[in-house]
Amino acid sequence: MKVELVQQAANALFDVPDSVHEEIITLIEAVAEDPVIQVPDLAAAFGEWCWLVYTIHGDVVEVLDVGCAR
């Protein structure tokens, strides 16, 4: 699947500490690689410290927001 980050999510990704970028990227990759994912409207994925909010339009994962608790 193709991944698109809305501007708010891209800005938030630059605001989180460098040490958690990998966790957020891992969450995005996991969502994009899931072959049977079904999202009615909005969905969220959570890691140890980070989260993301996304939706799916056809073959595009649209990441709406990201953040972390660190």
mmCIF file of C-alpha atoms in Angstrom:
data_model
loop_
_atom_site.group_PDB
_atom_site.id
_atom_site.type_symbol
_atom_site.label_atom_id
_atom_site.label_comp_id
_atom_site.label_asym_id
_atom_site.label_seq_id
_atom_site.Cartn_x
_atom_site.Cartn_y
_atom_site.Cartn_z
ATOM 1 C CA MET A 1 0.000 0.000 0.000
ATOM 2 C CA LYS A 2 1.031 3.570 -0.582
ATOM 3 C CA VAL A 3 1.422 5.758 2.524
ATOM 4 C CA GLU A 4 0.578 9.443 2.703
ATOM 5 C CA LEU A 5 1.092 11.669 5.734
ATOM 6 C CA VAL A 6 -1.137 14.710 6.072
ATOM 7 C CA GLN A 7 0.782 17.867 6.951
ATOM 8 C CA GLN A 8 -0.228 17.696 10.631
ATOM 9 C CA ALA A 9 1.214 14.170 10.939
ATOM 10 C CA ALA A 10 4.399 15.146 9.106
ATOM 11 C CA ASN A 11 4.868 18.133 11.420
ATOM 12 C CA ALA A 12 4.261 15.959 14.486
ATOM 13 C CA LEU A 13 6.786 13.394 13.243
ATOM 14 C CA PHE A 14 9.460 16.094 13.182
ATOM 15 C CA ASP A 15 8.518 17.196 16.712
ATOM 16 C CA VAL A 16 9.017 13.811 18.398
ATOM 17 C CA PRO A 17 12.433 12.839 19.768
ATOM 18 C CA ASP A 18 14.782 11.124 17.297
ATOM 19 C CA SER A 19 14.850 8.044 19.519
ATOM 20 C CA VAL A 20 11.192 7.233 18.732
ATOM 21 C CA HIS A 21 11.151 7.879 14.966
ATOM 22 C CA GLU A 22 11.907 4.190 14.350
ATOM 23 C CA GLU A 23 8.911 3.099 16.433
ATOM 24 C CA ILE A 24 6.559 5.375 14.494
ATOM 25 C CA ILE A 25 7.966 4.213 11.148
ATOM 26 C CA THR A 26 7.535 0.591 12.290
ATOM 27 C CA LEU A 27 3.862 1.275 13.110
ATOM 28 C CA ILE A 28 3.311 2.877 9.700
ATOM 29 C CA GLU A 29 4.984 -0.061 7.933
ATOM 30 C CA ALA A 30 2.927 -2.595 9.905
ATOM 31 C CA VAL A 31 -0.320 -0.891 8.947
ATOM 32 C CA ALA A 32 0.713 -0.551 5.291
ATOM 33 C CA GLU A 33 1.830 -4.186 5.016
ATOM 34 C CA ASP A 34 -1.274 -5.782 6.585
ATOM 35 C CA PRO A 35 -2.994 -7.514 3.626
ATOM 36 C CA VAL A 36 -6.393 -7.945 5.308
ATOM 37 C CA ILE A 37 -6.789 -4.646 7.110
ATOM 38 C CA GLN A 38 -10.331 -3.269 7.131
ATOM 39 C CA VAL A 39 -10.831 0.243 8.451
ATOM 40 C CA PRO A 40 -14.368 1.665 8.485
ATOM 41 C CA ASP A 41 -13.394 5.302 9.124
ATOM 42 C CA LEU A 42 -10.584 6.022 11.557
ATOM 43 C CA ALA A 43 -8.226 3.582 13.201
ATOM 44 C CA ALA A 44 -5.245 3.770 15.516
ATOM 45 C CA ALA A 45 -2.100 1.727 16.012
ATOM 46 C CA PHE A 46 -0.113 1.714 19.230
ATOM 47 C CA GLY A 47 3.479 0.827 20.020
ATOM 48 C CA GLU A 48 5.315 0.847 23.326
ATOM 49 C CA TRP A 49 5.587 4.660 23.427
ATOM 50 C CA CYS A 50 4.025 5.889 20.199
ATOM 51 C CA TRP A 51 0.741 5.891 18.335
ATOM 52 C CA LEU A 52 -0.712 6.894 15.009
ATOM 53 C CA VAL A 53 -4.187 7.643 13.713
ATOM 54 C CA TYR A 54 -4.942 6.639 10.156
ATOM 55 C CA THR A 55 -7.583 5.786 7.594
ATOM 56 C CA ILE A 56 -7.469 3.788 4.386
ATOM 57 C CA HIS A 57 -8.733 4.911 0.990
ATOM 58 C CA GLY A 58 -8.423 2.079 -1.537
ATOM 59 C CA ASP A 59 -4.726 1.196 -1.591
ATOM 60 C CA VAL A 60 -3.588 4.318 0.285
ATOM 61 C CA VAL A 61 -2.949 4.500 4.026
ATOM 62 C CA GLU A 62 -3.502 8.107 5.063
ATOM 63 C CA VAL A 63 -1.706 8.870 8.330
ATOM 64 C CA LEU A 64 -3.599 11.677 10.027
ATOM 65 C CA ASP A 65 -1.631 12.097 13.247
ATOM 66 C CA VAL A 66 1.319 10.615 15.126
ATOM 67 C CA GLY A 67 2.663 11.104 18.620
ATOM 68 C CA CYS A 68 4.539 9.608 21.497
ATOM 69 C CA ALA A 69 4.413 9.629 25.273
ATOM 70 C CA ARG A 70 8.136 10.302 25.633
#
